[in-house]
């Protein structure tokens, strides 16, 4: 906060800088001299020692605010200062709960405890005593005689029982004119305020406002930090720990086993028949099943153990200080719990099983990667042996288990490439705030068909492809297919403003792949300014120098780059300056609940502000409703993508979708968005 230094009568120039700044903030809320009525000068200067007491108390409260003291002691100090300055008063601060429109107890050191309890949770309204009415009307309410004032009709007896005869209440405002609560002065005899009374109330009300606003800002910061910390270590669907945190704890257990010869165990669980439920009932049912199973498993493990969702339909349990014999019993308990579980959905009952790979963790264990690979292998052996069973990993069956587990997806991916069972879909990306730019902006999405013709999303096969060095082979197919499609029809390229294509981490460091991209752009005469490559934040950070070389080489030609899933890691902002990207794609975890979640709104707003400062445009993913789209527009996000905009369609349907759009445009030339900009959309 930048302000001109001014001395307080007590303390002089030796007071801390933060106290001086807060003092200046108080003065800015009440500029110039205090005034009452039609601008008559304040009487505080003539109040002598009482005025010094007020200023000393005000300074003490400011010092507490600067030191980040808890809110109630600060408000207690404010009330006690006024009670000392205006003998016979009993002061109170009530805090407004904006969601419930009720006033909650903040501070009232001298009021009877029973009275404080009675008014805690007071609803605001037009005739709710002095405080409820002041908060409702947004202006000062002076009641000099409670016994006769109609505002106190419903609370007169309560006041009489506690010998309260007068109450003057003033709304407490924030720096943005939001009502934060009320400040009230009670007397035990009927009386109206003097000019000095009102001036003292006004000054201390402003001070209370600074304290409350500072406290709420600190609370919001803490809540944001807690939420980001939780999201970094927990699975958003089930609320269980995520793979990152699971592996961190597993690494700790491995180190402990090596130092102290401890015994631990890992249970790696993969659900059986989950895909049947997902395909039959839909992803909503599949998500609900995973949530229920997460809760079920949580009730089966000890508090010291670690349960996590590792991805898809896989769960893991770390059993601390547990021998292999006991671990087998725990694993069987988990297996039987899932076997006996019945999932009900739309009147139908489903059962699932689980295949479990059990691996001991001891001083002789391999690395973290080796243990996970062994667990994955043991799990696949359990599946190969008939499912719904436990396989304990042993060193002497390592080769069989490794081949059984690792080659399962490898073979399926290679076969899909050979049989041309990959295909591309496109999903539109639209302007949110400004007028619609000519041409179509979209992302190409990869899909795979399995051996039975069912569509498989990349989340299922890409982790295995990246682990076993097949990701670049897939990227070769994607890029070649995308370029071939873009030049397949006359005039198609002219209709494309920007085509986004995803690349894997492996491809960013592959010079042969970079040459393939450059050759494809040149030979097929693809305008580079119409191509945008999307890279994940994790991939870019893991291969930072190689990613920079790849990006800068293609940006020199005119290609653009987007940082996908932005915000999912704590390193997001730290590495952003090192990555010459054009777009930031805000991860859907911050977007799906944006309409209701104020913390998500704050996170997205911060990303937008960082993007603007660095000259990067922002794209919000997973936009599922018009309400969320409106919030994004208000925050200032540049582009949006999601089912509310348009669902993915095969690229073969692109030309037909454009023709349908042009027909719709001819019959209804333009649609007006909320801010008056032209907003045409493809009929997805």
CSV table of C-alpha atoms in Angstrom, one decimal, residues 179-607:
chain,number,residue,atom,x,y,z
A,179,UNK,CA,-21.7,-4.2,4.3
A,180,UNK,CA,-19.5,-6.3,6.6
A,181,UNK,CA,-21.6,-6.0,9.8
A,182,UNK,CA,-22.8,-3.5,12.3
A,183,UNK,CA,-21.4,-1.5,15.2
A,184,UNK,CA,-23.7,-0.7,18.1
A,185,UNK,CA,-23.7,1.4,21.2
A,186,UNK,CA,-26.1,0.6,24.0
A,187,UNK,CA,-27.1,2.6,27.0
A,188,UNK,CA,-29.0,1.6,30.2
A,189,UNK,CA,-30.9,4.9,30.1
A,190,UNK,CA,-32.9,6.5,27.2
A,191,UNK,CA,-30.8,9.1,25.4
A,192,UNK,CA,-29.9,10.4,22.0
A,193,UNK,CA,-26.3,10.8,20.7
A,194,UNK,CA,-24.3,14.0,20.8
A,195,UNK,CA,-22.2,15.2,18.0
A,196,UNK,CA,-19.1,13.8,19.8
A,197,UNK,CA,-20.8,10.4,20.3
A,198,UNK,CA,-21.5,10.2,16.5
A,199,UNK,CA,-18.0,11.2,15.6
A,200,UNK,CA,-16.4,8.6,17.9
A,201,UNK,CA,-18.7,5.9,16.5
A,202,UNK,CA,-17.9,6.9,13.0
A,203,UNK,CA,-14.2,6.8,13.6
A,204,UNK,CA,-14.2,3.4,15.4
A,205,UNK,CA,-16.6,1.9,12.9
A,206,UNK,CA,-14.1,2.6,10.1
A,207,UNK,CA,-11.4,1.0,12.2
A,208,UNK,CA,-13.6,-2.1,12.7
A,209,UNK,CA,-14.2,-2.2,9.0
A,210,UNK,CA,-10.4,-2.3,8.3
A,211,UNK,CA,-10.0,-5.2,10.8
A,212,UNK,CA,-12.9,-7.2,9.4
A,213,UNK,CA,-11.9,-6.7,5.8
A,214,UNK,CA,-8.3,-7.7,6.5
A,215,UNK,CA,-9.4,-10.8,8.4
A,216,UNK,CA,-11.7,-11.9,5.5
A,217,UNK,CA,-8.9,-11.4,3.0
A,218,UNK,CA,-6.5,-13.5,5.1
A,219,UNK,CA,-9.2,-16.2,5.5
A,220,UNK,CA,-9.8,-16.3,1.7
A,221,UNK,CA,-6.0,-16.6,1.2
A,222,UNK,CA,-5.9,-19.5,3.7
A,223,UNK,CA,-8.8,-21.2,2.1
A,224,UNK,CA,-7.3,-20.9,-1.3
A,225,UNK,CA,-4.0,-22.3,-0.1
A,226,UNK,CA,-5.8,-25.2,1.6
A,227,UNK,CA,-7.8,-26.0,-1.4
A,228,UNK,CA,-4.8,-25.9,-3.7
A,229,UNK,CA,-2.9,-28.1,-1.3
A,230,UNK,CA,-5.8,-30.5,-1.1
A,231,UNK,CA,-6.2,-30.6,-4.9
A,232,UNK,CA,-2.5,-31.3,-5.3
A,233,UNK,CA,-2.6,-34.4,-3.2
A,234,UNK,CA,-6.2,-35.7,-3.6
A,235,UNK,CA,-8.3,-37.2,-6.3
A,236,UNK,CA,-11.1,-34.9,-7.3
A,237,UNK,CA,-13.6,-37.6,-7.9
A,238,UNK,CA,-13.3,-39.8,-4.8
A,239,UNK,CA,-11.6,-37.5,-2.4
A,240,UNK,CA,-9.0,-40.1,-1.8
A,241,UNK,CA,-5.3,-39.4,-2.0
A,242,UNK,CA,-4.0,-39.2,-5.6
A,243,UNK,CA,-1.1,-41.0,-7.2
A,244,UNK,CA,1.4,-38.2,-6.6
A,245,UNK,CA,0.8,-38.2,-2.8
A,246,UNK,CA,0.7,-42.0,-2.8
A,247,UNK,CA,4.1,-42.3,-4.4
A,248,UNK,CA,5.5,-39.7,-2.1
A,249,UNK,CA,4.4,-41.7,0.9
A,250,UNK,CA,5.6,-44.9,-0.7
A,251,UNK,CA,9.1,-43.4,-1.2
A,252,UNK,CA,9.2,-42.5,2.5
A,253,UNK,CA,8.2,-46.1,3.5
A,254,UNK,CA,10.9,-47.5,1.2
A,255,UNK,CA,13.6,-45.2,2.8
A,256,UNK,CA,12.3,-46.2,6.3
A,257,UNK,CA,12.5,-49.9,5.4
A,258,UNK,CA,16.1,-49.5,4.3
A,259,UNK,CA,17.2,-47.6,7.4
A,260,UNK,CA,15.4,-49.6,10.0
A,261,UNK,CA,14.7,-53.0,8.3
A,262,UNK,CA,11.0,-52.4,8.5
A,263,UNK,CA,8.3,-54.5,6.8
A,264,UNK,CA,5.6,-52.9,4.7
A,265,UNK,CA,3.4,-53.9,1.8
A,266,UNK,CA,1.7,-52.5,-1.3
A,267,UNK,CA,-1.7,-53.7,-2.5
A,268,UNK,CA,-2.3,-52.6,-6.2
A,269,UNK,CA,-6.0,-53.1,-7.1
A,270,UNK,CA,-7.6,-53.1,-10.5
A,271,UNK,CA,-11.4,-53.5,-10.7
A,272,UNK,CA,-12.9,-56.3,-12.7
A,273,UNK,CA,-15.9,-55.7,-15.0
A,274,UNK,CA,-15.8,-51.9,-14.4
A,275,UNK,CA,-15.9,-51.2,-18.1
A,276,UNK,CA,-19.2,-53.1,-18.5
A,277,UNK,CA,-20.9,-50.8,-16.0
A,278,UNK,CA,-19.2,-47.7,-17.6
A,279,UNK,CA,-20.3,-48.7,-21.1
A,280,UNK,CA,-23.8,-50.0,-20.1
A,281,UNK,CA,-24.8,-47.2,-17.7
A,282,UNK,CA,-22.6,-44.3,-18.8
A,283,UNK,CA,-19.7,-42.4,-17.2
A,284,UNK,CA,-21.9,-40.8,-14.6
A,285,UNK,CA,-22.7,-44.3,-13.2
A,286,UNK,CA,-19.0,-45.3,-13.5
A,287,UNK,CA,-18.0,-42.2,-11.5
A,288,UNK,CA,-20.6,-42.9,-8.8
A,289,UNK,CA,-19.4,-46.5,-8.5
A,290,UNK,CA,-15.8,-45.3,-8.0
A,291,UNK,CA,-16.9,-42.9,-5.3
A,292,UNK,CA,-18.8,-45.6,-3.4
A,293,UNK,CA,-16.0,-48.1,-3.7
A,294,UNK,CA,-13.6,-45.4,-2.4
A,295,UNK,CA,-15.8,-45.0,0.7
A,296,UNK,CA,-16.1,-48.8,1.1
A,297,UNK,CA,-12.3,-49.3,0.9
A,298,UNK,CA,-11.7,-46.5,3.4
A,299,UNK,CA,-13.7,-48.4,6.0
A,300,UNK,CA,-11.6,-51.5,5.6
A,301,UNK,CA,-8.1,-50.1,6.2
A,302,UNK,CA,-6.4,-48.8,9.4
A,303,UNK,CA,-5.9,-45.1,10.0
A,304,UNK,CA,-2.1,-45.5,9.7
A,305,UNK,CA,-2.5,-47.1,6.2
A,306,UNK,CA,-2.6,-45.1,3.0
A,307,UNK,CA,-5.5,-45.5,0.5
A,308,UNK,CA,-5.4,-43.8,-2.9
A,309,UNK,CA,-7.0,-43.8,-6.3
A,310,UNK,CA,-4.1,-44.3,-8.7
A,311,UNK,CA,-6.1,-43.5,-11.9
A,312,UNK,CA,-9.0,-44.9,-13.9
A,313,UNK,CA,-10.4,-47.9,-12.0
A,314,UNK,CA,-7.2,-48.6,-10.0
A,315,UNK,CA,-6.7,-48.2,-6.3
A,316,UNK,CA,-3.7,-48.6,-4.0
A,317,UNK,CA,-3.1,-49.3,-0.3
A,318,UNK,CA,0.1,-48.9,1.6
A,319,UNK,CA,0.2,-51.1,4.7
A,320,UNK,CA,2.7,-49.7,7.2
A,321,UNK,CA,4.6,-52.0,9.6
A,322,UNK,CA,2.8,-55.0,8.2
A,323,UNK,CA,4.3,-58.4,7.5
A,324,UNK,CA,3.6,-60.2,4.3
A,325,UNK,CA,1.3,-62.7,6.1
A,326,UNK,CA,-0.8,-60.0,7.6
A,327,UNK,CA,-0.8,-58.1,4.3
A,328,UNK,CA,-2.3,-61.2,2.6
A,329,UNK,CA,-5.2,-61.2,5.1
A,330,UNK,CA,-5.8,-57.4,4.6
A,331,UNK,CA,-5.8,-57.9,0.8
A,332,UNK,CA,-8.3,-60.7,1.1
A,333,UNK,CA,-10.5,-58.5,3.3
A,334,UNK,CA,-10.5,-55.8,0.6
A,335,UNK,CA,-11.2,-58.4,-2.1
A,336,UNK,CA,-14.1,-59.9,-0.2
A,337,UNK,CA,-15.5,-56.4,0.6
A,338,UNK,CA,-15.6,-55.5,-3.1
A,339,UNK,CA,-16.9,-58.9,-4.1
A,340,UNK,CA,-19.8,-58.6,-1.7
A,341,UNK,CA,-20.7,-55.0,-2.8
A,342,UNK,CA,-23.7,-54.4,-4.9
A,343,UNK,CA,-24.0,-51.2,-7.0
A,344,UNK,CA,-27.5,-50.0,-7.6
A,345,UNK,CA,-28.2,-47.8,-10.6
A,346,UNK,CA,-31.6,-46.9,-12.1
A,347,UNK,CA,-33.2,-50.0,-10.5
A,348,UNK,CA,-30.5,-52.4,-11.6
A,349,UNK,CA,-27.9,-54.2,-9.4
A,350,UNK,CA,-24.3,-54.7,-10.5
A,351,UNK,CA,-21.4,-56.6,-8.9
A,352,UNK,CA,-17.7,-56.1,-9.5
A,353,UNK,CA,-14.6,-57.9,-8.5
A,354,UNK,CA,-11.0,-56.8,-8.0
A,355,UNK,CA,-7.7,-58.2,-9.0
A,356,UNK,CA,-4.9,-57.4,-6.5
A,357,UNK,CA,-1.2,-57.4,-6.9
A,358,UNK,CA,0.6,-57.7,-3.5
A,359,UNK,CA,4.2,-56.6,-3.2
A,360,UNK,CA,6.3,-56.6,0.0
A,361,UNK,CA,8.4,-53.6,0.7
A,362,UNK,CA,11.6,-54.2,2.6
A,363,UNK,CA,15.2,-53.3,2.8
A,364,UNK,CA,15.8,-55.6,-0.2
A,365,UNK,CA,13.1,-53.9,-2.4
A,366,UNK,CA,14.0,-52.3,-5.7
A,367,UNK,CA,13.4,-48.6,-6.5
A,368,UNK,CA,10.0,-47.0,-6.3
A,369,UNK,CA,9.5,-47.5,-10.0
A,370,UNK,CA,10.5,-51.2,-9.6
A,371,UNK,CA,8.0,-51.8,-6.8
A,372,UNK,CA,5.2,-50.2,-8.8
A,373,UNK,CA,6.1,-52.2,-11.9
A,374,UNK,CA,6.1,-55.4,-9.8
A,375,UNK,CA,2.7,-54.5,-8.4
A,376,UNK,CA,1.3,-53.8,-11.8
A,377,UNK,CA,2.7,-57.1,-13.0
A,378,UNK,CA,1.3,-59.1,-10.1
A,379,UNK,CA,-2.1,-57.5,-10.7
A,380,UNK,CA,-2.2,-58.5,-14.3
A,381,UNK,CA,-1.2,-62.0,-13.4
A,382,UNK,CA,-4.2,-62.1,-11.0
A,383,UNK,CA,-6.4,-61.0,-13.9
A,384,UNK,CA,-4.8,-63.6,-16.3
A,385,UNK,CA,-5.4,-66.3,-13.7
A,386,UNK,CA,-9.1,-65.7,-13.6
A,387,UNK,CA,-9.7,-62.3,-12.0
A,388,UNK,CA,-11.1,-61.5,-8.5
A,389,UNK,CA,-8.0,-62.9,-6.8
A,390,UNK,CA,-4.7,-61.9,-5.2
A,391,UNK,CA,-1.3,-62.6,-6.7
A,392,UNK,CA,1.8,-62.0,-4.5
A,393,UNK,CA,4.8,-60.9,-6.3
A,394,UNK,CA,7.9,-63.0,-6.0
A,395,UNK,CA,11.3,-62.5,-7.5
A,396,UNK,CA,11.3,-65.9,-9.2
A,397,UNK,CA,8.3,-65.1,-11.4
A,398,UNK,CA,9.4,-61.6,-12.3
A,399,UNK,CA,9.9,-62.2,-16.0
A,400,UNK,CA,6.5,-63.8,-16.4
A,401,UNK,CA,4.8,-61.0,-14.5
A,402,UNK,CA,6.7,-58.3,-16.3
A,403,UNK,CA,5.8,-59.6,-19.7
A,404,UNK,CA,2.2,-60.2,-18.8
A,405,UNK,CA,1.7,-56.7,-17.4
A,406,UNK,CA,3.8,-54.5,-19.6
A,407,UNK,CA,3.0,-56.0,-23.0
A,408,UNK,CA,-0.8,-56.0,-22.5
A,409,UNK,CA,-1.3,-52.4,-23.6
A,410,UNK,CA,1.8,-52.4,-25.8
A,411,UNK,CA,0.4,-55.1,-28.0
A,412,UNK,CA,-3.0,-53.5,-28.2
A,413,UNK,CA,-1.6,-50.1,-29.2
A,414,UNK,CA,0.7,-51.6,-31.8
A,415,UNK,CA,-2.2,-53.6,-33.3
A,416,UNK,CA,-4.4,-50.6,-33.4
A,417,UNK,CA,-1.7,-48.7,-35.3
A,418,UNK,CA,-1.3,-51.5,-37.7
A,419,UNK,CA,-5.0,-52.0,-38.3
A,420,UNK,CA,-5.7,-48.2,-38.5
A,421,UNK,CA,-8.1,-48.2,-35.5
A,422,UNK,CA,-7.2,-44.7,-34.4
A,423,UNK,CA,-9.4,-41.8,-35.5
A,424,UNK,CA,-9.7,-38.1,-34.9
A,425,UNK,CA,-12.5,-35.9,-33.6
A,426,UNK,CA,-12.8,-32.2,-33.4
A,427,UNK,CA,-14.2,-29.9,-30.7
A,428,UNK,CA,-14.8,-26.2,-31.2
A,429,UNK,CA,-13.1,-23.4,-29.2
A,430,UNK,CA,-15.1,-20.1,-29.3
A,431,UNK,CA,-14.4,-16.5,-28.4
A,432,UNK,CA,-15.9,-15.6,-25.0
A,433,UNK,CA,-15.6,-11.8,-24.7
A,434,UNK,CA,-14.8,-10.2,-28.1
A,435,UNK,CA,-16.5,-10.4,-31.4
A,436,UNK,CA,-16.2,-13.7,-33.3
A,437,UNK,CA,-13.1,-13.9,-35.4
A,438,UNK,CA,-13.6,-15.3,-38.9
A,439,UNK,CA,-12.7,-19.0,-39.3
A,440,UNK,CA,-13.0,-22.0,-37.1
A,441,UNK,CA,-10.9,-22.7,-34.1
A,442,UNK,CA,-11.0,-26.2,-32.7
A,443,UNK,CA,-9.0,-29.0,-31.0
A,444,UNK,CA,-8.4,-32.4,-32.6
A,445,UNK,CA,-9.0,-35.2,-30.1
A,446,UNK,CA,-7.6,-38.8,-30.5
A,447,UNK,CA,-9.7,-41.9,-30.1
A,448,UNK,CA,-8.9,-45.6,-30.4
A,449,UNK,CA,-11.2,-48.5,-31.2
A,450,UNK,CA,-10.6,-51.7,-29.3
A,451,UNK,CA,-10.7,-55.2,-30.8
A,452,UNK,CA,-14.5,-55.2,-30.4
A,453,UNK,CA,-15.1,-51.8,-32.0
A,454,UNK,CA,-15.7,-49.9,-28.8
A,455,UNK,CA,-14.2,-46.4,-28.5
A,456,UNK,CA,-11.3,-46.0,-26.0
A,457,UNK,CA,-10.4,-42.6,-24.7
A,458,UNK,CA,-6.8,-41.5,-24.7
A,459,UNK,CA,-6.8,-41.5,-20.8
A,460,UNK,CA,-6.9,-45.3,-21.0
A,461,UNK,CA,-4.0,-46.0,-23.3
A,462,UNK,CA,-1.8,-42.9,-23.4
A,463,UNK,CA,-0.2,-43.5,-20.0
A,464,UNK,CA,1.0,-47.0,-21.2
A,465,UNK,CA,2.0,-45.5,-24.5
A,466,UNK,CA,4.2,-43.0,-22.8
A,467,UNK,CA,5.6,-45.5,-20.4
A,468,UNK,CA,6.6,-47.9,-23.1
A,469,UNK,CA,7.9,-45.4,-25.7
A,470,UNK,CA,4.9,-45.6,-28.0
A,471,UNK,CA,3.6,-42.1,-27.6
A,472,UNK,CA,5.8,-40.6,-30.4
A,473,UNK,CA,4.5,-43.4,-32.8
A,474,UNK,CA,1.0,-42.2,-32.0
A,475,UNK,CA,2.0,-38.6,-32.5
A,476,UNK,CA,3.4,-39.5,-36.0
A,477,UNK,CA,0.0,-40.9,-36.9
A,478,UNK,CA,-2.0,-38.0,-35.4
A,479,UNK,CA,0.1,-35.3,-37.2
A,480,UNK,CA,0.1,-37.1,-40.5
A,481,UNK,CA,-3.6,-37.8,-40.4
A,482,UNK,CA,-4.3,-34.2,-39.3
A,483,UNK,CA,-2.3,-32.7,-42.2
A,484,UNK,CA,-3.8,-35.1,-44.7
A,485,UNK,CA,-7.3,-34.2,-43.6
A,486,UNK,CA,-6.6,-30.4,-43.7
A,487,UNK,CA,-5.7,-30.6,-47.4
A,488,UNK,CA,-8.2,-33.4,-48.3
A,489,UNK,CA,-11.0,-31.0,-49.5
A,490,UNK,CA,-10.8,-27.9,-51.5
A,491,UNK,CA,-11.4,-24.8,-49.4
A,492,UNK,CA,-11.2,-26.6,-46.1
A,493,UNK,CA,-8.0,-25.0,-45.0
A,494,UNK,CA,-9.4,-21.5,-45.8
A,495,UNK,CA,-12.2,-22.2,-43.3
A,496,UNK,CA,-9.7,-23.0,-40.5
A,497,UNK,CA,-8.5,-20.2,-38.3
A,498,UNK,CA,-6.6,-22.4,-35.8
A,499,UNK,CA,-6.3,-26.2,-35.5
A,500,UNK,CA,-4.9,-27.4,-32.1
A,501,UNK,CA,-3.0,-30.7,-32.0
A,502,UNK,CA,-1.8,-32.5,-28.9
A,503,UNK,CA,1.7,-33.7,-28.5
A,504,UNK,CA,3.3,-36.1,-26.0
A,505,UNK,CA,6.3,-35.4,-23.8
A,506,UNK,CA,8.5,-37.9,-25.7
A,507,UNK,CA,7.9,-36.1,-29.0
A,508,UNK,CA,9.1,-32.8,-27.6
A,509,UNK,CA,12.6,-34.2,-27.3
A,510,UNK,CA,12.7,-36.2,-30.5
A,511,UNK,CA,14.6,-34.3,-33.3
A,512,UNK,CA,13.4,-36.8,-35.9
A,513,UNK,CA,9.8,-35.9,-35.0
A,514,UNK,CA,10.6,-32.2,-35.2
A,515,UNK,CA,12.0,-32.7,-38.7
A,516,UNK,CA,8.8,-34.7,-39.6
A,517,UNK,CA,6.7,-31.7,-38.5
A,518,UNK,CA,8.8,-29.2,-40.5
A,519,UNK,CA,8.7,-31.4,-43.6
A,520,UNK,CA,5.0,-31.9,-43.4
A,521,UNK,CA,4.3,-28.2,-43.1
A,522,UNK,CA,6.5,-27.5,-46.1
A,523,UNK,CA,5.5,-30.4,-48.4
A,524,UNK,CA,1.8,-30.2,-47.7
A,525,UNK,CA,1.8,-26.4,-47.8
A,526,UNK,CA,0.1,-26.1,-44.4
A,527,UNK,CA,0.0,-22.4,-43.3
A,528,UNK,CA,1.9,-22.7,-40.0
A,529,UNK,CA,0.0,-19.8,-38.4
A,530,UNK,CA,-3.1,-22.0,-38.5
A,531,UNK,CA,-1.6,-24.8,-36.4
A,532,UNK,CA,-1.4,-24.8,-32.6
A,533,UNK,CA,0.4,-27.5,-30.7
A,534,UNK,CA,-0.9,-28.3,-27.2
A,535,UNK,CA,1.6,-29.6,-24.7
A,536,UNK,CA,0.9,-30.5,-21.1
A,537,UNK,CA,2.4,-28.6,-18.3
A,538,UNK,CA,4.0,-31.7,-16.9
A,539,UNK,CA,5.5,-32.7,-20.2
A,540,UNK,CA,7.0,-29.2,-20.8
A,541,UNK,CA,8.5,-29.0,-17.3
A,542,UNK,CA,9.9,-32.5,-17.4
A,543,UNK,CA,11.8,-31.7,-20.7
A,544,UNK,CA,12.2,-27.9,-20.3
A,545,UNK,CA,15.2,-27.3,-22.5
A,546,UNK,CA,14.1,-29.7,-25.2
A,547,UNK,CA,10.5,-28.3,-25.1
A,548,UNK,CA,11.9,-24.8,-25.5
A,549,UNK,CA,13.9,-25.8,-28.5
A,550,UNK,CA,10.9,-27.5,-30.1
A,551,UNK,CA,8.6,-24.6,-29.4
A,552,UNK,CA,11.0,-21.8,-30.5
A,553,UNK,CA,11.8,-23.7,-33.8
A,554,UNK,CA,8.2,-24.0,-34.8
A,555,UNK,CA,7.1,-20.6,-33.5
A,556,UNK,CA,9.7,-19.1,-35.8
A,557,UNK,CA,7.7,-20.4,-38.7
A,558,UNK,CA,4.4,-19.0,-37.2
A,559,UNK,CA,3.0,-22.0,-35.4
A,560,UNK,CA,1.4,-21.4,-32.0
A,561,UNK,CA,1.6,-23.3,-28.8
A,562,UNK,CA,-0.8,-23.8,-25.9
A,563,UNK,CA,0.1,-25.0,-22.4
A,564,UNK,CA,-2.6,-27.7,-21.6
A,565,UNK,CA,-4.0,-28.5,-18.1
A,566,UNK,CA,-2.5,-25.2,-16.8
A,567,UNK,CA,-2.8,-24.9,-13.0
A,568,UNK,CA,-2.7,-28.5,-12.1
A,569,UNK,CA,0.8,-28.2,-10.5
A,570,UNK,CA,2.3,-25.8,-8.0
A,571,UNK,CA,5.1,-25.1,-10.5
A,572,UNK,CA,2.7,-23.6,-13.0
A,573,UNK,CA,3.5,-19.9,-12.5
A,574,UNK,CA,7.2,-20.5,-11.7
A,575,UNK,CA,7.9,-22.1,-15.1
A,576,UNK,CA,5.6,-20.0,-17.2
A,577,UNK,CA,8.2,-17.3,-17.9
A,578,UNK,CA,10.5,-20.0,-19.4
A,579,UNK,CA,7.9,-21.4,-21.8
A,580,UNK,CA,7.2,-19.3,-24.9
A,581,UNK,CA,3.6,-20.4,-25.3
A,582,UNK,CA,0.7,-18.3,-26.8
A,583,UNK,CA,-2.3,-19.8,-24.9
A,584,UNK,CA,-2.9,-21.1,-21.4
A,585,UNK,CA,-5.6,-23.8,-21.2
A,586,UNK,CA,-7.1,-23.6,-17.8
A,587,UNK,CA,-7.6,-27.1,-16.4
A,588,UNK,CA,-11.2,-28.2,-16.1
A,589,UNK,CA,-10.8,-28.9,-12.3
A,590,UNK,CA,-11.1,-25.1,-11.9
A,591,UNK,CA,-13.9,-24.6,-14.4
A,592,UNK,CA,-16.6,-27.3,-13.8
A,593,UNK,CA,-17.8,-25.7,-10.5
A,594,UNK,CA,-16.9,-22.2,-11.3
A,595,UNK,CA,-20.4,-20.8,-11.0
A,596,UNK,CA,-20.7,-21.8,-7.3
A,597,UNK,CA,-17.1,-22.0,-6.0
A,598,UNK,CA,-15.6,-18.6,-5.1
A,599,UNK,CA,-12.1,-20.1,-4.7
A,600,UNK,CA,-12.2,-21.5,-8.2
A,601,UNK,CA,-13.3,-18.0,-9.4
A,602,UNK,CA,-10.3,-16.5,-7.6
A,603,UNK,CA,-7.9,-19.1,-9.1
A,604,UNK,CA,-9.2,-18.5,-12.7
A,605,UNK,CA,-9.1,-14.8,-12.2
A,606,UNK,CA,-5.5,-15.0,-11.2
A,607,UNK,CA,-4.6,-17.1,-14.2
